[in-house]
CSV table of C-alpha atoms in Angstrom, one decimal:
chain,number,residue,atom,x,y,z
A,1,MET,CA,80.4,27.0,41.6
A,2,ASN,CA,84.1,24.5,42.2
A,3,GLU,CA,87.1,25.7,41.0
A,4,ASP,CA,87.1,22.8,37.9
A,5,THR,CA,84.2,24.1,36.5
A,6,GLU,CA,85.0,27.8,37.4
A,7,GLY,CA,88.1,27.0,34.8
A,8,ARG,CA,85.9,25.1,32.4
A,9,ASP,CA,83.8,28.3,31.9
A,10,ARG,CA,86.6,30.7,31.7
A,11,ALA,CA,88.1,28.3,28.4
A,12,GLU,CA,84.6,28.6,27.4
A,13,GLU,CA,84.1,32.1,27.3
A,14,PRO,CA,85.0,34.4,23.9
A,15,ASP,CA,87.7,36.3,25.3
A,16,GLY,CA,88.0,34.5,28.8
A,17,GLY,CA,90.4,37.3,29.8
A,18,ARG,CA,93.2,34.6,27.9
A,19,ARG,CA,95.9,35.9,25.8
A,20,PRO,CA,95.5,34.8,21.8
A,21,GLY,CA,96.3,31.0,21.7
A,22,ALA,CA,95.3,29.8,25.1
A,23,GLU,CA,92.8,27.8,24.2
A,24,LEU,CA,95.5,25.0,23.6
A,25,VAL,CA,97.0,25.1,27.2
A,26,PRO,CA,95.6,22.9,29.4
A,27,VAL,CA,93.2,25.1,31.5
A,28,GLU,CA,94.9,24.2,35.0
A,29,ARG,CA,98.5,25.1,33.6
A,30,ALA,CA,97.1,28.5,32.4
A,31,GLU,CA,95.4,29.4,35.9
A,32,VAL,CA,99.0,28.6,37.7
A,33,GLY,CA,100.8,30.6,35.1
A,34,GLU,CA,97.7,34.0,36.5
A,35,LEU,CA,98.0,33.0,39.9
A,36,VAL,CA,101.5,33.2,40.3
A,37,VAL,CA,101.8,36.3,38.6
A,38,ARG,CA,99.2,37.6,40.8
A,39,LEU,CA,100.8,36.5,44.2
A,40,THR,CA,104.3,37.9,42.4
A,41,THR,CA,102.7,41.3,41.7
A,42,GLU,CA,100.2,42.2,44.0
A,43,ASP,CA,100.4,44.3,46.8
A,44,ARG,CA,99.1,42.0,49.6
A,45,SER,CA,99.5,43.1,52.9
A,46,ASP,CA,96.3,41.0,53.7
A,47,GLU,CA,97.4,37.5,54.9
A,48,GLU,CA,94.4,36.2,54.4
A,49,GLY,CA,93.8,37.2,50.9
A,50,ARG,CA,97.9,35.9,50.1
A,51,ALA,CA,96.7,32.2,51.8
A,52,ARG,CA,93.9,31.8,49.6
A,53,LEU,CA,95.7,32.9,46.6
A,54,LEU,CA,98.1,30.0,47.1
A,55,GLY,CA,95.5,27.9,48.3
A,56,ARG,CA,94.0,27.9,44.7
A,57,LEU,CA,97.4,27.8,43.0
A,58,SER,CA,98.2,24.7,45.2
A,59,ALA,CA,94.3,23.1,44.2
A,60,ALA,CA,95.3,24.0,40.3
A,61,LEU,CA,99.2,22.3,40.5
A,62,ALA,CA,97.9,18.9,42.0
A,63,ARG,CA,95.1,18.7,39.1
A,64,SER,CA,98.2,20.2,36.7
A,65,ALA,CA,100.3,17.1,38.2
A,66,ARG,CA,98.1,14.2,38.3
A,67,ALA,CA,97.7,15.1,34.4
A,68,ALA,CA,101.5,15.5,33.3
A,69,GLY,CA,102.1,12.1,35.2
A,70,ALA,CA,104.6,10.2,37.0
A,71,ARG,CA,107.4,10.5,34.7
A,72,SER,CA,106.9,14.2,34.1
A,73,LEU,CA,107.2,14.9,37.2
A,74,ALA,CA,110.1,12.9,38.4
A,75,GLY,CA,112.4,14.1,36.2
A,76,GLY,CA,111.6,17.2,37.0
A,77,ARG,CA,110.1,18.1,33.4
A,78,TRP,CA,106.7,19.0,34.3
A,79,LEU,CA,108.1,21.8,37.2
A,80,THR,CA,110.6,23.4,34.4
A,81,ASP,CA,107.8,23.3,31.7
A,82,LEU,CA,105.5,25.2,33.7
A,83,PHE,CA,107.8,27.8,34.8
A,84,THR,CA,109.4,28.4,31.6
A,85,GLU,CA,106.1,28.4,29.5
A,86,GLU,CA,103.1,29.7,31.1
A,87,ILE,CA,104.7,31.6,34.4
A,88,ALA,CA,108.0,33.3,32.9
A,89,PRO,CA,106.3,35.0,30.2
A,90,ARG,CA,103.8,36.5,31.8
A,91,ILE,CA,106.2,37.8,34.6
A,92,PRO,CA,105.8,41.9,33.8
A,93,ILE,CA,109.7,43.5,34.0
A,94,ARG,CA,109.2,47.3,34.5
A,95,ASP,CA,111.7,49.5,33.2
A,96,ARG,CA,113.8,51.9,34.6
A,97,GLU,CA,111.5,55.1,34.2
A,98,THR,CA,108.5,53.0,35.4
A,99,LEU,CA,110.8,51.8,38.1
A,100,VAL,CA,111.9,55.0,39.3
A,101,ARG,CA,108.5,57.2,38.9
A,102,HIS,CA,106.9,54.3,41.0
A,103,HIS,CA,109.5,54.5,44.0
A,104,ARG,CA,109.5,58.1,44.1
A,105,GLY,CA,112.7,59.5,42.2
A,106,LEU,CA,114.8,57.2,44.2
A,107,GLN,CA,118.1,56.0,41.4
A,108,GLY,CA,120.8,54.0,41.6
A,109,GLU,CA,121.5,52.4,44.5
A,110,ASP,CA,118.6,53.4,46.5
A,111,LEU,CA,116.3,52.2,43.8
A,112,ALA,CA,118.0,48.7,44.0
A,113,ASP,CA,118.3,48.9,47.7
A,114,ALA,CA,114.0,49.2,47.3
A,115,LEU,CA,113.8,46.6,44.9
A,116,GLU,CA,115.3,44.2,46.6
A,117,ARG,CA,113.8,45.2,50.0
A,118,VAL,CA,110.3,44.6,48.1
A,119,ALA,CA,110.8,41.4,47.1
A,120,THR,CA,112.4,39.9,50.2
A,121,ASN,CA,109.4,41.0,51.7
A,122,THR,CA,107.3,39.3,49.4
A,123,THR,CA,108.8,36.1,49.4
A,124,THR,CA,109.1,36.3,53.1
A,125,ALA,CA,105.2,37.1,53.3
A,126,VAL,CA,104.8,33.8,51.1
A,127,GLY,CA,106.6,31.4,53.1
A,128,ALA,CA,105.0,32.6,56.3
A,129,ALA,CA,101.3,32.2,54.5
A,130,GLY,CA,102.9,28.7,52.6
A,131,GLY,CA,103.5,27.1,56.2
A,132,ALA,CA,100.5,27.8,57.6
A,133,LEU,CA,98.4,25.9,54.6
A,134,ALA,CA,97.1,22.6,55.0
A,135,ALA,CA,98.8,20.2,53.3
A,136,VAL,CA,97.3,18.8,49.4
A,137,GLN,CA,99.6,15.7,48.5
A,138,PHE,CA,100.6,14.4,45.4
A,139,THR,CA,100.3,10.9,44.9
A,140,ALA,CA,103.6,9.3,44.0
A,141,PRO,CA,107.5,8.8,44.4
A,142,PRO,CA,110.1,10.8,45.5
A,143,LEU,CA,110.8,14.7,46.0
A,144,LEU,CA,108.5,16.7,43.8
A,145,LEU,CA,106.0,13.6,43.5
A,146,THR,CA,105.3,13.8,47.0
A,147,ALA,CA,106.2,17.2,47.8
A,148,PRO,CA,102.9,19.2,49.1
A,149,ALA,CA,101.4,20.9,46.7
A,150,GLN,CA,101.4,24.4,49.1
A,151,ILE,CA,105.2,23.4,49.0
A,152,VAL,CA,105.4,23.7,45.0
A,153,ALA,CA,103.3,27.0,45.3
A,154,GLU,CA,106.1,28.4,47.3
A,155,THR,CA,108.7,27.5,45.2
A,156,LEU,CA,107.6,28.7,41.9
A,157,VAL,CA,105.8,31.8,43.5
A,158,VAL,CA,109.6,32.3,45.0
A,159,ALA,CA,111.3,32.2,41.6
A,160,ALA,CA,108.8,34.1,39.9
A,161,VAL,CA,109.9,36.7,42.6
A,162,GLU,CA,113.1,36.7,41.9
A,163,VAL,CA,113.4,36.5,38.2
A,164,LYS,CA,111.4,39.8,37.9
A,165,LEU,CA,113.8,40.9,40.8
A,166,ILE,CA,116.6,39.7,38.2
A,167,GLY,CA,114.6,41.5,35.6
A,168,GLU,CA,114.2,45.0,36.9
A,169,LEU,CA,117.7,45.2,38.9
A,170,HIS,CA,118.9,44.8,35.3
A,171,GLU,CA,117.3,47.7,34.3
A,172,VAL,CA,118.2,49.8,37.3
A,173,TYR,CA,122.3,49.1,36.2
A,174,GLY,CA,121.4,49.9,32.8
A,175,SER,CA,121.9,46.3,31.7
A,176,PRO,CA,118.6,45.4,30.7
A,177,ALA,CA,118.5,42.1,28.4
A,178,ARG,CA,118.3,42.7,24.5
A,179,GLY,CA,115.7,41.3,21.9
A,180,GLY,CA,112.1,40.9,21.5
A,181,ALA,CA,110.3,39.6,24.8
A,182,LEU,CA,111.6,36.1,24.2
A,183,GLN,CA,115.1,36.8,24.6
A,184,ARG,CA,114.6,38.7,27.2
A,185,THR,CA,112.9,36.2,29.1
A,186,SER,CA,115.5,33.4,28.6
A,187,GLY,CA,118.2,36.0,29.5
A,188,TYR,CA,117.0,36.7,32.7
A,189,LEU,CA,115.8,32.5,33.5
A,190,VAL,CA,119.8,32.1,32.8
A,191,SER,CA,120.4,34.6,34.9
A,192,TRP,CA,118.1,33.7,38.2
A,193,ALA,CA,119.5,29.5,37.5
A,194,ARG,CA,123.7,30.8,37.3
A,195,ARG,CA,122.5,33.3,40.0
A,196,ARG,CA,124.8,36.3,37.7
A,197,GLY,CA,124.0,39.0,35.8
A,198,ILE,CA,123.7,38.5,31.9
A,199,ASP,CA,127.3,38.6,30.1
A,200,PRO,CA,126.3,42.0,28.2
A,201,THR,CA,128.9,40.4,25.2
A,202,GLN,CA,126.2,37.6,24.8
A,203,SER,CA,123.8,37.7,21.7
A,204,ALA,CA,120.1,38.0,22.3
A,205,GLU,CA,119.4,35.0,19.5
A,206,SER,CA,122.3,33.0,21.8
A,207,LEU,CA,120.6,33.6,25.1
A,208,THR,CA,117.0,32.0,23.7
A,209,VAL,CA,119.5,29.2,22.2
A,210,ALA,CA,121.3,28.5,26.0
A,211,LEU,CA,117.5,28.1,26.9
A,212,GLY,CA,117.0,25.0,25.4
A,213,THR,CA,120.1,23.5,26.0
A,214,ALA,CA,122.4,24.1,29.3
A,215,ALA,CA,120.6,26.4,30.7
A,216,ARG,CA,117.7,24.7,31.0
A,217,THR,CA,118.9,21.8,33.1
A,218,ALA,CA,121.1,24.4,35.3
A,219,LEU,CA,117.4,26.2,35.8
A,220,ARG,CA,115.9,22.6,36.5
A,221,ASN,CA,118.5,22.1,38.8
A,222,ARG,CA,117.5,25.6,40.2
A,223,LEU,CA,114.0,24.9,40.3
A,224,MET,CA,114.7,21.2,42.3
A,225,LYS,CA,117.1,22.8,44.8
A,226,LEU,CA,114.6,25.6,46.1
A,227,LEU,CA,112.2,23.3,46.1
A,228,GLY,CA,114.1,20.8,48.5
A,229,ARG,CA,114.9,24.1,50.3
A,230,HIS,CA,111.1,24.5,51.0
A,231,LEU,CA,110.6,21.2,52.1
A,232,THR,CA,112.8,20.9,55.1
A,233,THR,CA,110.5,23.9,56.5
A,234,LEU,CA,107.0,21.7,56.8
A,235,GLY,CA,106.7,21.0,60.4
A,236,PRO,CA,103.9,22.5,62.8
A,237,TYR,CA,102.0,25.2,62.1
A,238,LEU,CA,104.1,28.1,63.7
A,239,THR,CA,107.7,26.6,62.9
A,240,GLY,CA,106.5,26.0,59.8
A,241,ALA,CA,105.9,29.5,58.9
A,242,VAL,CA,108.8,30.9,60.5
A,243,ALA,CA,111.6,28.3,59.1
A,244,GLY,CA,109.8,29.1,55.5
A,245,GLY,CA,109.9,33.2,55.8
A,246,THR,CA,113.5,33.2,56.9
A,247,LEU,CA,114.6,30.7,54.4
A,248,ASN,CA,113.2,32.6,51.9
A,249,ARG,CA,114.0,36.2,52.9
A,250,SER,CA,118.0,35.0,53.0
A,251,GLY,CA,117.9,33.5,50.0
A,252,THR,CA,116.3,36.4,48.2
A,253,ARG,CA,118.7,38.5,49.8
A,254,ALA,CA,121.9,36.4,49.0
A,255,LEU,CA,120.5,36.5,45.4
A,256,ALA,CA,120.0,40.3,44.7
A,257,ARG,CA,123.6,41.0,46.6
A,258,ALA,CA,125.3,38.2,43.9
A,259,VAL,CA,123.4,40.1,41.0
A,260,ARG,CA,123.8,43.1,42.1
A,261,GLU,CA,127.5,42.8,42.7
A,262,ASP,CA,127.8,41.1,38.8
A,263,LEU,CA,126.2,44.0,37.4
A,264,ARG,CA,128.3,46.3,39.0
A,265,SER,CA,130.9,45.0,37.7
A,266,THR,CA,129.7,45.0,34.1
A,267,ALA,CA,127.7,48.1,33.9
A,268,ALA,CA,130.2,50.8,35.6
A,269,PRO,CA,128.8,54.7,34.6
A,270,GLY,CA,130.0,55.3,31.0
A,271,SER,CA,130.0,51.5,30.0
A,272,GLY,CA,129.3,50.7,26.4
A,273,GLY,CA,127.6,54.1,25.7
A,274,SER,CA,124.3,53.7,27.4
A,275,ALA,CA,123.3,57.3,28.5
A,276,ASN,CA,120.9,55.5,31.1
A,277,VAL,CA,123.3,54.4,33.3
A,278,LEU,CA,123.5,56.1,36.7
A,279,PRO,CA,126.2,56.8,39.0
A,280,LEU,CA,126.3,54.1,41.9
A,281,ARG,CA,127.8,54.8,45.1
A,282,ARG,CA,130.3,52.8,46.6
A,283,ARG,CA,129.4,50.3,49.4
A,284,ILE,CA,131.1,50.0,52.4
A,285,ARG,CA,131.2,46.2,53.4
A,286,PRO,CA,132.1,44.6,56.5
A,287,LEU,CA,134.8,42.1,57.0
A,288,GLY,CA,134.6,38.6,56.5
A,289,GLY,CA,131.4,38.6,53.9
A,290,ARG,CA,129.7,39.8,51.4
A,291,GLY,CA,127.5,42.0,53.0
């Protein structure tokens, strides 16, 4: 049975394992969201398994891109809509208590270190697996339209891993986004797009409004910039894999450290009356860099 048939079969099932209202979403887009979250959250030491999932994601993206049309792809709207509507709302952000339990009692900076390490390891592995895949080409003009589908797949997975990391770092530093699911998701997307912690003085409602205006443009620009970085890794099998892994590792680490520094300045112990803020150890940074 091919993937198109499987997608139709899932859509026809009474529950299909899909959320309510999913029948209104094109099968390819829903499948993209599910596959990205699997690659983001599952512990996969099996490189072949990760590559297979990326291959399925690449095929689903190619179908979705063809359905979206050249105009939607050219400006990055398809990529942005896909990420904000089908991927970001599915990313599971664990609360602080769950994180402490999952990481065997680690707290404060030690817990933040562990989250950063897991995220960088994941994006490194995704970059290596993505660099090793055979190209599945879109058919049309510049950048996104001519990007191999596995590069777009890698871009979306890395973005999802980093949004998850940002959400959980906010939990660790006692500054989780406020409001309902939509407001929290919007807050973490804005944080990722701007590479900053969420402004604790900003209301949950304003975050939702912001995502529909200037921040949505920032998000699109950030996704396209990330895609462009991944395009530089195209090359023979080993060089593409090594370059992809290295660039993803350094990019995720730089993002984590920028956001952590921002959160330290706004989530000092005892600020805002939060009883959940943990003492943070002071970090000694090397001369000439952020560390």
